[in-house]
Coordinates of C-alpha atoms and ligand atoms in Angstrom, one line a residue:
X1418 CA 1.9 42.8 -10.5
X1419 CA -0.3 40.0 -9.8
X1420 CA 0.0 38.3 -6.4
X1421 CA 1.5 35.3 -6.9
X1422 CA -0.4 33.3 -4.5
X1423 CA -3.6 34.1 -6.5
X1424 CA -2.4 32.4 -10.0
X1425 CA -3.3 28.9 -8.8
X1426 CA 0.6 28.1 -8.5
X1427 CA -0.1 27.6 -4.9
X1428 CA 3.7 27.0 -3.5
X1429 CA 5.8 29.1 -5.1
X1430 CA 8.1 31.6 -3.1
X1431 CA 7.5 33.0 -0.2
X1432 CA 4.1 34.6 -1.1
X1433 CA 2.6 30.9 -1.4
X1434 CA 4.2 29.7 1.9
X1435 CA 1.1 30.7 3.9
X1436 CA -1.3 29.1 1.5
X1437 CA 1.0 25.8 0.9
X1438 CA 0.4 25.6 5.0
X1439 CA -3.4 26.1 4.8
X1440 CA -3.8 23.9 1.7
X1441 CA -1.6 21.6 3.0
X1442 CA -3.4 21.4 6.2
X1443 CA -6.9 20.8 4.5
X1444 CA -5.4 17.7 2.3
X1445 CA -3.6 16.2 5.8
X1446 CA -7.1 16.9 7.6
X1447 CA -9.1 14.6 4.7
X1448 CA -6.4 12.4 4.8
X1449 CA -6.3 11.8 8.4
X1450 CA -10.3 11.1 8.6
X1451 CA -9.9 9.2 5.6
X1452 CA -7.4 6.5 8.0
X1453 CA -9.4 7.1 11.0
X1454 CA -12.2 5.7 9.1
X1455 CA -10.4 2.4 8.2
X1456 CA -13.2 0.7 6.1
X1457 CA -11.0 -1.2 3.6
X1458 CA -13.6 -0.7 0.9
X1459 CA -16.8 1.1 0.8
X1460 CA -18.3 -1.7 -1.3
X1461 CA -19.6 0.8 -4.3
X1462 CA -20.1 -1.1 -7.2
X1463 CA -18.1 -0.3 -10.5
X1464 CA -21.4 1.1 -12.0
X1465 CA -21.9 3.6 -9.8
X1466 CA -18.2 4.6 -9.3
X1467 CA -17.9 4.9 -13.0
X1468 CA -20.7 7.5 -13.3
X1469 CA -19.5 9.2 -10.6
X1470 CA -16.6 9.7 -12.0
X1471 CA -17.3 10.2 -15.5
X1472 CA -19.6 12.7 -14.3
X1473 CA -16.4 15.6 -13.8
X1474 CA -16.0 17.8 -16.5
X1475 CA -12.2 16.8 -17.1
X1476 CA -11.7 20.1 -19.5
X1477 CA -13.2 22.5 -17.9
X1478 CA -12.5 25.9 -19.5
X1479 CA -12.4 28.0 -15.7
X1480 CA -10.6 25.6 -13.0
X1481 CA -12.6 25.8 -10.0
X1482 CA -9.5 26.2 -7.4
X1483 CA -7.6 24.1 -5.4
X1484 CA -9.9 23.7 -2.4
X1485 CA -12.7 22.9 -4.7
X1486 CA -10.4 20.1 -6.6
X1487 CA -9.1 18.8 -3.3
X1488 CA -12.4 18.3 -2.1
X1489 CA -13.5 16.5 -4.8
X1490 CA -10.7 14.2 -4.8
X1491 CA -11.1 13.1 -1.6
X1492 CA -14.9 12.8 -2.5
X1493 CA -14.8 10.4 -5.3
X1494 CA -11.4 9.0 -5.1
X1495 CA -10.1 8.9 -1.4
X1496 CA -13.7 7.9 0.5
X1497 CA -13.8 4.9 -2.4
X1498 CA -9.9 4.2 -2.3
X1499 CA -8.4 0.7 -0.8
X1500 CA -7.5 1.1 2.6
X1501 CA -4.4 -1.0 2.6
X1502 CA -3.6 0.1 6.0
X1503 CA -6.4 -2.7 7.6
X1504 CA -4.8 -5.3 9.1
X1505 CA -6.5 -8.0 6.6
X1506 CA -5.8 -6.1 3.5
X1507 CA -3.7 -8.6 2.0
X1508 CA -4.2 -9.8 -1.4
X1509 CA -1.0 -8.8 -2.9
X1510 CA 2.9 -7.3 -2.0
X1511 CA 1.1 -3.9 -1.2
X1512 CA 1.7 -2.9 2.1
X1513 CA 0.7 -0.4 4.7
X1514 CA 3.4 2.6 4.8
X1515 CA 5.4 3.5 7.2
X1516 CA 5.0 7.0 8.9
X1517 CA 8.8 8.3 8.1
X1518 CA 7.7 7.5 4.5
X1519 CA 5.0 9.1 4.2
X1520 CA 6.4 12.4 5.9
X1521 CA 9.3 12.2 3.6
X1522 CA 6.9 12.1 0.9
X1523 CA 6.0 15.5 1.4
X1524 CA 9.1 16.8 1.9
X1525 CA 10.0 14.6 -1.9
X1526 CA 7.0 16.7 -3.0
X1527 CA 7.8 20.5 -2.4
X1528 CA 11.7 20.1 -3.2
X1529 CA 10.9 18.4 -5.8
X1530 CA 14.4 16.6 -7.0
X1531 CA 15.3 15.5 -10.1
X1532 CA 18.4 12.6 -8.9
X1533 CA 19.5 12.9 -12.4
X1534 CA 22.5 15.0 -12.2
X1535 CA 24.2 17.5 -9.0
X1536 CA 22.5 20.5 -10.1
X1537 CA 19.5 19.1 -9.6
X1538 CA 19.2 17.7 -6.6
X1539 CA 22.2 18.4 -5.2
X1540 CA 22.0 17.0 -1.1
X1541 CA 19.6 14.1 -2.4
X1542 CA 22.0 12.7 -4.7
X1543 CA 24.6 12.2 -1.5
X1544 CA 21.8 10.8 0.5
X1545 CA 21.1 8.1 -2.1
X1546 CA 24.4 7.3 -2.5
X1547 CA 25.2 7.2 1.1
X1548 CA 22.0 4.7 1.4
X1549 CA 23.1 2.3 -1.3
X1550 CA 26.2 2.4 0.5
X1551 CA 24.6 1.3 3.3
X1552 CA 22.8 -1.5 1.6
X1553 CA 25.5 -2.9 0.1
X1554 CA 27.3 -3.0 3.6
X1555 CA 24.1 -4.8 4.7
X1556 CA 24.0 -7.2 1.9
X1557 CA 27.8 -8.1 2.0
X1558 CA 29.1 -6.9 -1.5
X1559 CA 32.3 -4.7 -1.4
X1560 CA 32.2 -1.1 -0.1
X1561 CA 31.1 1.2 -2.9
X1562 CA 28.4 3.0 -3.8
X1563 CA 27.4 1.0 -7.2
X1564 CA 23.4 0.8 -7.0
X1565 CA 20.3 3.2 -8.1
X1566 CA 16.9 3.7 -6.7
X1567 CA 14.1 2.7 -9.0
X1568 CA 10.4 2.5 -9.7
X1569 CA 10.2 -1.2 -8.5
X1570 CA 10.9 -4.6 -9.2
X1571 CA 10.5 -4.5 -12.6
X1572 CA 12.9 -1.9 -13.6
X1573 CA 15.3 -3.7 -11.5
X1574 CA 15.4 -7.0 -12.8
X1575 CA 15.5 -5.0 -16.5
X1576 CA 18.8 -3.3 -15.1
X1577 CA 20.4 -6.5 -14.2
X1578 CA 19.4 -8.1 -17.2
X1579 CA 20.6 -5.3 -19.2
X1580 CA 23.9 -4.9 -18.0
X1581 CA 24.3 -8.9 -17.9
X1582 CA 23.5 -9.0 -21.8
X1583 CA 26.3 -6.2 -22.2
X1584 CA 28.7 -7.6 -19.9
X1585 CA 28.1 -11.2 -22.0
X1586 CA 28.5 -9.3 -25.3
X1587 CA 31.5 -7.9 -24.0
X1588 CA 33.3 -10.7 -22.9
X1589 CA 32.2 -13.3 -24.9
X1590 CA 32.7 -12.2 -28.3
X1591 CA 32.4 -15.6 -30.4
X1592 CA 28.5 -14.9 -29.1
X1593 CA 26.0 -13.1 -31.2
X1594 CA 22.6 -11.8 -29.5
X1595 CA 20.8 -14.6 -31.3
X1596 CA 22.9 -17.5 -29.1
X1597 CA 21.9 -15.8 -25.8
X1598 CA 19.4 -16.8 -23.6
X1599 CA 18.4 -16.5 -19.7
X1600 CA 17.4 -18.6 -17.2
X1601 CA 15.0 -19.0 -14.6
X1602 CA 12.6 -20.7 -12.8
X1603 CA 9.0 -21.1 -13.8
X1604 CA 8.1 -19.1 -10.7
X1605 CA 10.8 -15.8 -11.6
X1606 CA 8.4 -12.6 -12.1
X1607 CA 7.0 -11.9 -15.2
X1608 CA 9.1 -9.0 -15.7
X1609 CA 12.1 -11.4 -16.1
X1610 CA 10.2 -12.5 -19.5
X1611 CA 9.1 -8.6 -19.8
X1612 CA 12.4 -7.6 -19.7
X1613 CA 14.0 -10.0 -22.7
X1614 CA 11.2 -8.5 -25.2
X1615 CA 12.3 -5.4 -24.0
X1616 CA 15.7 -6.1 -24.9
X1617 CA 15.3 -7.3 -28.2
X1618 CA 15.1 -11.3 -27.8
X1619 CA 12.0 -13.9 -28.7
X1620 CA 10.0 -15.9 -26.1
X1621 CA 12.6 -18.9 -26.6
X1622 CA 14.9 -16.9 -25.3
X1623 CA 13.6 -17.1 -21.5
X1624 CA 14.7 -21.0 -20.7
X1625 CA 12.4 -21.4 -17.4
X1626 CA 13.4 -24.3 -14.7
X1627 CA 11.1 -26.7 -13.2
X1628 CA 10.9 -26.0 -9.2
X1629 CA 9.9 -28.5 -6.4
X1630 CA 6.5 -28.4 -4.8
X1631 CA 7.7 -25.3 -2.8
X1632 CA 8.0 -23.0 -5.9
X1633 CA 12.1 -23.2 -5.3
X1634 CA 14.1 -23.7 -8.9
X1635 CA 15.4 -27.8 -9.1
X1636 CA 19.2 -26.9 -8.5
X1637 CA 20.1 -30.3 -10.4
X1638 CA 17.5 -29.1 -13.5
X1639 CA 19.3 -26.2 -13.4
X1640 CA 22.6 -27.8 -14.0
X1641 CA 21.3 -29.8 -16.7
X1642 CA 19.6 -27.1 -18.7
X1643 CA 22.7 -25.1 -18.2
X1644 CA 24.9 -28.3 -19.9
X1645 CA 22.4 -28.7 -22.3
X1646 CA 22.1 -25.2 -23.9
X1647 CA 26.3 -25.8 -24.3
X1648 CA 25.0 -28.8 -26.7
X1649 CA 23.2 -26.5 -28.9
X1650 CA 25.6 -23.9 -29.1
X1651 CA 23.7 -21.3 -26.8
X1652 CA 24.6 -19.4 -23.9
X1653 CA 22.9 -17.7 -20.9
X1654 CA 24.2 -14.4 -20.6
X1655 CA 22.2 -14.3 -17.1
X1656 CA 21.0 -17.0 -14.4
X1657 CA 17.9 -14.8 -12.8
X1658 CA 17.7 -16.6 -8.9
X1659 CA 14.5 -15.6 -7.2
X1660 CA 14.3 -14.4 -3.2
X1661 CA 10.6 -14.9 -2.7
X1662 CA 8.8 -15.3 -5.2
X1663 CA 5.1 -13.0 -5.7
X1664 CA 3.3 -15.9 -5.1
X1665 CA 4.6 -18.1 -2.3
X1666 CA 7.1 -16.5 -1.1
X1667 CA 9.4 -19.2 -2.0
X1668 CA 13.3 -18.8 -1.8
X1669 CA 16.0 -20.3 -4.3
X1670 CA 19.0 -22.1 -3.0
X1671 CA 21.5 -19.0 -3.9
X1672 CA 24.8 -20.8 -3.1
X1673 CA 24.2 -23.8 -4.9
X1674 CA 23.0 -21.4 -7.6
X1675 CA 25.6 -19.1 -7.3
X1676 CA 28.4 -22.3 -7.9
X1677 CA 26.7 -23.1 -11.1
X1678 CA 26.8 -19.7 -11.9
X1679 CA 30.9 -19.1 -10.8
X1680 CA 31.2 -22.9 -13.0
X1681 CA 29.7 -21.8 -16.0
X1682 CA 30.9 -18.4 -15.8
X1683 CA 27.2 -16.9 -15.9
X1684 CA 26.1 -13.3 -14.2
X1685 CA 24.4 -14.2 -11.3
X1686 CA 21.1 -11.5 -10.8
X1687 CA 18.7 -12.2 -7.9
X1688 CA 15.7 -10.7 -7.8
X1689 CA 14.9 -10.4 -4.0
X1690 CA 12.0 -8.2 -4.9
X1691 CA 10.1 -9.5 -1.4
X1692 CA 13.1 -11.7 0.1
X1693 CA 15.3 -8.8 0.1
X1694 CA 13.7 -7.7 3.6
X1695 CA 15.3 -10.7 5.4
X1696 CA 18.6 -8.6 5.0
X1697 CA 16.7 -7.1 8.0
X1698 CA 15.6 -10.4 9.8
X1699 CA 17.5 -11.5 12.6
X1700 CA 15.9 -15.2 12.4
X1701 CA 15.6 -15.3 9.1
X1702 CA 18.5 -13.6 7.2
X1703 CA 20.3 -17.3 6.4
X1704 CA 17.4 -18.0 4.8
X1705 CA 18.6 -15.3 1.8
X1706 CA 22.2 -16.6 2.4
X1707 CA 24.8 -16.6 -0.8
X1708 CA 22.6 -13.6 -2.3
X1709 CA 26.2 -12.0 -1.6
X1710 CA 27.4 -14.2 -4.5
X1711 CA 25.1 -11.7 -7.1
X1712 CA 26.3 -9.7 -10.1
X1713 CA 23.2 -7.4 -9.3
X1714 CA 20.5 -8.0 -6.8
X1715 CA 16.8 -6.2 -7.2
X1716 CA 15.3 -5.0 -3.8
X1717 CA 11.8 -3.3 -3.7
X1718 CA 11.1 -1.2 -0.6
X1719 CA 7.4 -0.5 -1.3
X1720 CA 6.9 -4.2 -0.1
X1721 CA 8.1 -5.9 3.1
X1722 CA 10.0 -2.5 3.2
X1723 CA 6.9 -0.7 4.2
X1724 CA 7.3 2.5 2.1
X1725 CA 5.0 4.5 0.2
X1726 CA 4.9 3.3 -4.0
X1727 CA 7.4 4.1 -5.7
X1728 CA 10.3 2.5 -4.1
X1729 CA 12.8 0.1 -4.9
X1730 CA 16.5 -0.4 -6.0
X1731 CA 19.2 -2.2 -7.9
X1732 CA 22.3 -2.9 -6.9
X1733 CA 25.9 -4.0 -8.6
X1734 CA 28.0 -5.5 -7.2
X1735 CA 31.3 -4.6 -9.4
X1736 CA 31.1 -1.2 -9.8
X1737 CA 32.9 -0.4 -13.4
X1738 CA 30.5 -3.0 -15.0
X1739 CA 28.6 0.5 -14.8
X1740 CA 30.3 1.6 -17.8
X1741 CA 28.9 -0.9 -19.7
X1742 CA 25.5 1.1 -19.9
X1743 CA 26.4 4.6 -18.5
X1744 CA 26.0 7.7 -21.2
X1745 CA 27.5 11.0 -21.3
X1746 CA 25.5 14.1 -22.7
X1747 CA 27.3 17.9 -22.3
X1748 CA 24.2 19.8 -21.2
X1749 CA 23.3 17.2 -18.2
X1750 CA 26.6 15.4 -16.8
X1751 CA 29.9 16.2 -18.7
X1752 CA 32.5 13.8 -18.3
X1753 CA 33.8 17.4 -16.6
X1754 CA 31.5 16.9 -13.5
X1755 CA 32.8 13.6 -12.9
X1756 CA 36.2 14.9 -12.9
X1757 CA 35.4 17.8 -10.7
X1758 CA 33.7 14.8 -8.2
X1759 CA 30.2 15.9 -8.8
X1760 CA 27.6 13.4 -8.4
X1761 CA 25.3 12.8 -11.2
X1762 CA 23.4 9.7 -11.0
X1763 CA 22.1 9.5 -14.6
X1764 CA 25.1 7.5 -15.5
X1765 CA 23.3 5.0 -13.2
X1766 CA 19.7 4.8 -14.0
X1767 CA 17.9 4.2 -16.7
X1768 CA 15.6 6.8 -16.0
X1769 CA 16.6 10.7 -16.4
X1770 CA 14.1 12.6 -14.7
X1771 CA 13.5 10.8 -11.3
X1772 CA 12.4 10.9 -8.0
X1773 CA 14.0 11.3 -4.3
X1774 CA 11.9 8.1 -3.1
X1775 CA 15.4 7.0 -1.6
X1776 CA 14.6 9.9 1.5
X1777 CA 11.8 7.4 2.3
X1778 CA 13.8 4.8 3.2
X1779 CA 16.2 6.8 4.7
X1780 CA 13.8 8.5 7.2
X1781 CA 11.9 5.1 7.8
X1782 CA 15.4 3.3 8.3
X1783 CA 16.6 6.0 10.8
X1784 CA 13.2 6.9 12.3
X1785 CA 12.4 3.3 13.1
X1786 CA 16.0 1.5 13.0
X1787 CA 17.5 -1.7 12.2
X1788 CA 16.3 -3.9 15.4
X1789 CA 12.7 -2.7 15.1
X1790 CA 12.7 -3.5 11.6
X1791 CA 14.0 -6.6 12.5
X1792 CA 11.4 -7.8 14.9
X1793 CA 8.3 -6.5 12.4
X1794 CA 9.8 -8.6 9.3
X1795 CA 10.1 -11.3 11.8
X1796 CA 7.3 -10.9 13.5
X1797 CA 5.1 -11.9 10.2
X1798 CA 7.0 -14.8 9.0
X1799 CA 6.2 -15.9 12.8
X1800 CA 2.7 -15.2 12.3
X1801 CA 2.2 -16.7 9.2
X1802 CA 3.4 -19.8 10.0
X1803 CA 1.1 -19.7 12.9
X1804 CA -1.6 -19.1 10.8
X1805 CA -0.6 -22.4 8.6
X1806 CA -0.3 -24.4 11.5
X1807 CA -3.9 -23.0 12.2
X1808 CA -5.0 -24.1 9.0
X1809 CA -3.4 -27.5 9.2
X1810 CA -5.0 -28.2 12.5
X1811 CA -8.5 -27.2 11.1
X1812 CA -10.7 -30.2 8.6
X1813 CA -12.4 -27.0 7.2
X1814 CA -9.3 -25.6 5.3
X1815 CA -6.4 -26.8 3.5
X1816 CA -2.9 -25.6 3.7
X1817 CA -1.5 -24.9 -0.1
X1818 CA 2.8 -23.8 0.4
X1819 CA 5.1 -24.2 2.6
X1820 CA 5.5 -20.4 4.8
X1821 CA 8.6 -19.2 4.0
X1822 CA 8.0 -15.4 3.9
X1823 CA 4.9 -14.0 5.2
X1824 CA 2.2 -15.5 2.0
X1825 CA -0.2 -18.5 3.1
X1826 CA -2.0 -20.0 0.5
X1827 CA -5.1 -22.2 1.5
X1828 CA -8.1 -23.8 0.3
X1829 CA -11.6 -24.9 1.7
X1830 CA -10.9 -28.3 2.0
X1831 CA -12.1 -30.1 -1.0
X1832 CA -14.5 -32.4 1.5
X1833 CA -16.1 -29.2 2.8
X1834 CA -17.6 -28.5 -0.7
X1835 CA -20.2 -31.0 -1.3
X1836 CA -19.3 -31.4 -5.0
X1837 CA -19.8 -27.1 -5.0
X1838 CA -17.5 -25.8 -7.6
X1839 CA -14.2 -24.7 -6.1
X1840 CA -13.2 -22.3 -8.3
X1841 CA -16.9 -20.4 -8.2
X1842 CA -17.0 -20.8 -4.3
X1843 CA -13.2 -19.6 -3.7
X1844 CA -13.8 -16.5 -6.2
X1845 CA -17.5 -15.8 -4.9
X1846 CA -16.0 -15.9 -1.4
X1847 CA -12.9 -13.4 -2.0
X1848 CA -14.9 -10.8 -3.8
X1849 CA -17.9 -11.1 -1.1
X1850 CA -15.4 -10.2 2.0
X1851 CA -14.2 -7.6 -0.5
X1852 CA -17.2 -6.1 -0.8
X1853 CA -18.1 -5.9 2.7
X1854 CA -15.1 -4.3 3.0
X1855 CA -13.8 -7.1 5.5
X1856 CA -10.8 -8.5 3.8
X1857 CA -8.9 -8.4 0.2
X1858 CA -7.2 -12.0 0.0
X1859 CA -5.6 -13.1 -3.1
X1860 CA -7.1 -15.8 -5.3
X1861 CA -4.7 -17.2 -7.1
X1862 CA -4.6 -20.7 -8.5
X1863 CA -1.0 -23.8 -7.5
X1864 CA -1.4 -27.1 -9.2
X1865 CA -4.3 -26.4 -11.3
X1866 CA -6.5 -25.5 -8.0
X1867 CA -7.9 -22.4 -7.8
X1868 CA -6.2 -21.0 -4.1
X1869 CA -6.7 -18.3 -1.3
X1870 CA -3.7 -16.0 -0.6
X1871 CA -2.9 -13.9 2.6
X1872 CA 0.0 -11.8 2.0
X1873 CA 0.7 -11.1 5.7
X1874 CA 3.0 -7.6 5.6
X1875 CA 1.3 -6.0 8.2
X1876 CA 2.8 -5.7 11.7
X1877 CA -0.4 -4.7 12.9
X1878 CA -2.3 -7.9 11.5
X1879 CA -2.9 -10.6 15.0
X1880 CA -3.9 -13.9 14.6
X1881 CA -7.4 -12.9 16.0
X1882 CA -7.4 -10.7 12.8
X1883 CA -6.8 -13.3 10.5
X1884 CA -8.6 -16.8 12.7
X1885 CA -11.8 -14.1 13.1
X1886 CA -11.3 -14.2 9.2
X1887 CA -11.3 -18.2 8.6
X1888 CA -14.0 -18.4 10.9
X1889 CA -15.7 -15.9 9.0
X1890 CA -15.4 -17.7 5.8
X1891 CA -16.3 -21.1 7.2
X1892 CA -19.6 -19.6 8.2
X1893 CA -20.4 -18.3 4.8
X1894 CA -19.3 -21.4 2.8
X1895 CA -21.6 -23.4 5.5
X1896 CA -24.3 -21.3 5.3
X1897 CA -24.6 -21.1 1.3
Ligands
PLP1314 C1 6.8 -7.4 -7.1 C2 7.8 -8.2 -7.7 C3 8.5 -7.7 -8.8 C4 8.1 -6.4 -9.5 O1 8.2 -5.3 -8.7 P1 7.4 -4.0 -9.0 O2 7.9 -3.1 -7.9 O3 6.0 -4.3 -9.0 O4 7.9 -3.5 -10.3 C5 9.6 -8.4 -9.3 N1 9.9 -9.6 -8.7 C6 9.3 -10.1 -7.7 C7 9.8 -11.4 -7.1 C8 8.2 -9.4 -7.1 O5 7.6 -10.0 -6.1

């Protein structure tokens, strides 16, 4: 018989063990010299990275082995790779990754899970339930273990969106499909809008709010466009109340959201994508205060959470509105199961296969604990607003938002330009620290302006880090 461990199925039984170790041990060493380096970018341009790469036979008829393979992935894709561990890589919600995430992750990778039914992933499937649990305790809802992990944000908000349309349906029967919309503000993710053409309805569908200057929905708009869909004989089978939103980090009044919500009789989902780490905060938690009022609540974990992508959840608050979506099938999780008190989580995902990326949490949540996690979320609100009072204090710059989660958005002050064109000189700028690998800020664009993002997640980033940064820029802008 062949020896296993020579077929190029590396890890399998015990025969592989001793090469998993060695393999293992080579991809750990790249990756470790990889970090140590810490250049955010290497600066290659797109040209040359695109021959590069095109270059690999992708179909080669005799593989060339996995040490061979390794190395070359860490040659063209890890050495040119984004280090999003530097403490000024901070251009979006992607964040540096915890430790215990990244061990679980290899421990996800050899078991290799499937959460969608007992026989599959038999321990993991208590561990995510017992995390949701957990959450939900955190959070406020009612003890239960009514929640899923997911891929992100995205599939989140489609959950909550999904279940509300059902749970509308359901309950309001003189309602077709075609009288149903959703609201939210003009700041809610994209995958709000995402989600309703996923789910069968038009553009008009999606009835967006006006916020005020902070990015925060108008509550009294709300209230209005909530009695005016009554007058045209529509109804919004969802309210969608944003915890931060992607851009600046802005907050929604959830009480005052959640009473028009309980008034109209309207499902209440918040998407708390970023804000949902302030469940954590010590100083900040009442600023995500009434988010205990949702019907379902979207939390992403491979954000201010700190673990590796992907990682998020969804959570319900009333667990048999479940049923409303859940699906039986006799080779995967007979009603039998259930009975027998066998967990199979496929009843509450909308994926089947999926992966164990609740262990990350767990590990980073009981590696780290509560009161550390605490102090880092707080610790970058803290720092951004230091950094805006910075930037208030300084003629050069100009603050754009209001801090109320880690994002600072700033200009160079319009008088600092010399009739320059802002939107060249802002995008020239961003892509030039990129380049020199110094710094990945956002460029985004509030009011029409063309505008400078920091997305502060690190808990490694220091205001020297970020004021060596502004000073950086201002030399550049006043030496063009
Ligand atoms: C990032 C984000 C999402 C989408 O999450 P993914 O994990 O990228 O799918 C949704 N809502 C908000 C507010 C976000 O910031």
């Amino acid at each position: 018989m062949q020896n296993r461990s020579q077929t190029g199925l590396t890890a399998i039984g015990p025969i592989g063990a001793e090469q998993y170790r060695t393999l293992m041990r080579q991809a750990v060493d790249l990756a470790a010299d990889w970090l140590h380096d810490g250049t955010m970018y290497d600066g290659i341009t797109i040209d040359t990275l695109r021959q590069q790469i095109t270059h690999i036979d992708m179909l080669p008829l005799d593989g060339v082995g996995d040490e061979q393979a390794l190395q070359e992935a860490a040659q063209y894709f890890l050495k040119h790779a984004l280090q999003v561990h530097h403490p000024l890589c901070s251009a979006h919600l992607h964040c540096p990754t915890t430790l215990s995430s990244q061990l679980a992750e290899v421990l996800i990778n050899i078991a290799n899970q499937s959460m969608d039914s007992w026989d599959q992933s038999p321990s993991a499937s208590l561990f995510e339930q017992h995390i949701i649990t957990a959450l939900r305790h955190v959070i406020g809802y009612p003890t239960g273990d009514a929640g899923v992990f997911t891929s992100g944000g995205t599939q989140s908000n489609f959950m909550g969106l999904l279940i509300a349309r059902e749970y509308c349906l359901k309950h309001c029967p003189e309602y077709t499909k075609n009288d149903l919309v959703v609201v939210c503000s003009s700041q809610a993710h994209f995958s709000v809008q995402q989600s309703m053409l996923l789910l069968g309805f038009n553009e008009s569908a999606t009835v967006t709010v006006e916020c005020d200057h902070g990015g925060r929905i108008l509550v009294d708009k709300l209230a209005q466009t909530l009695n005016d869909l009554k007058t045209k004989s529509k109804r919004a089978f969802a309210i969608v109340a944003t915890a931060g939103t992607t851009d600046t980090g802005a907050i929604d009044d959830m009480n005052a959201i959640a009473q028009l919500a309980q008034q109209h009789q309207v499902w209440l989902h918040v998407d708390a994508a970023w804000g949902g780490v302030l469940l954590f905060s010590d100083k900040y938690r009442h600023r995500i205060e009434g988010i205990e009022y949702a019907d379902s609540i979207t939390l992403d974990f491979h954000k201010q959470f700190l673990q590796t992508i992907s990682c998020g959840a969804f959570v319900l608050k009333e667990s048999n509105n479940y049923t409303l979506i859940s699906r039986h099938d006799d080779y995967l999780n007979p009603i039998e199961d259930e009975e027998e008190g066998l967990v199979n989580l496929v009843a509450k995902s909308i994926q089947t296969t999926r992966r164990f990326d609740a262990l990350k949490l767990w590990m980073s949540l009981r590696s780290i604990g509560t009161k550390k996690y605490a102090q880092m979320v707080d610790y970058s609100i803290d720092l951004a607003k230091k950094v805006a009072d910075h930037l208030d204090s300084s003629p050069f710059f100009e603050r754009v938002n209001e801090t109320q989660i880690a994002s600072v958005l700033f200009r160079i002050h319009p008088s600092q330009l010399k009739d320059r064109d802002s939107t060249k000189i802002h995008r020239f700028i961003a892509q030039l620290l990129f380049d020199q690998g110094r710094a990945n800020l956002g460029v985004t664009r509030r009011d029409g302006h063309v505008t400078l993002k920091m997305t502060l997640l690190n808990p490694h980033t220091t205001f020297d880090d970020v004021k060596q940064l502004l000073d950086n820029i201002e030399y550049l802008v006043n030496k063009m």
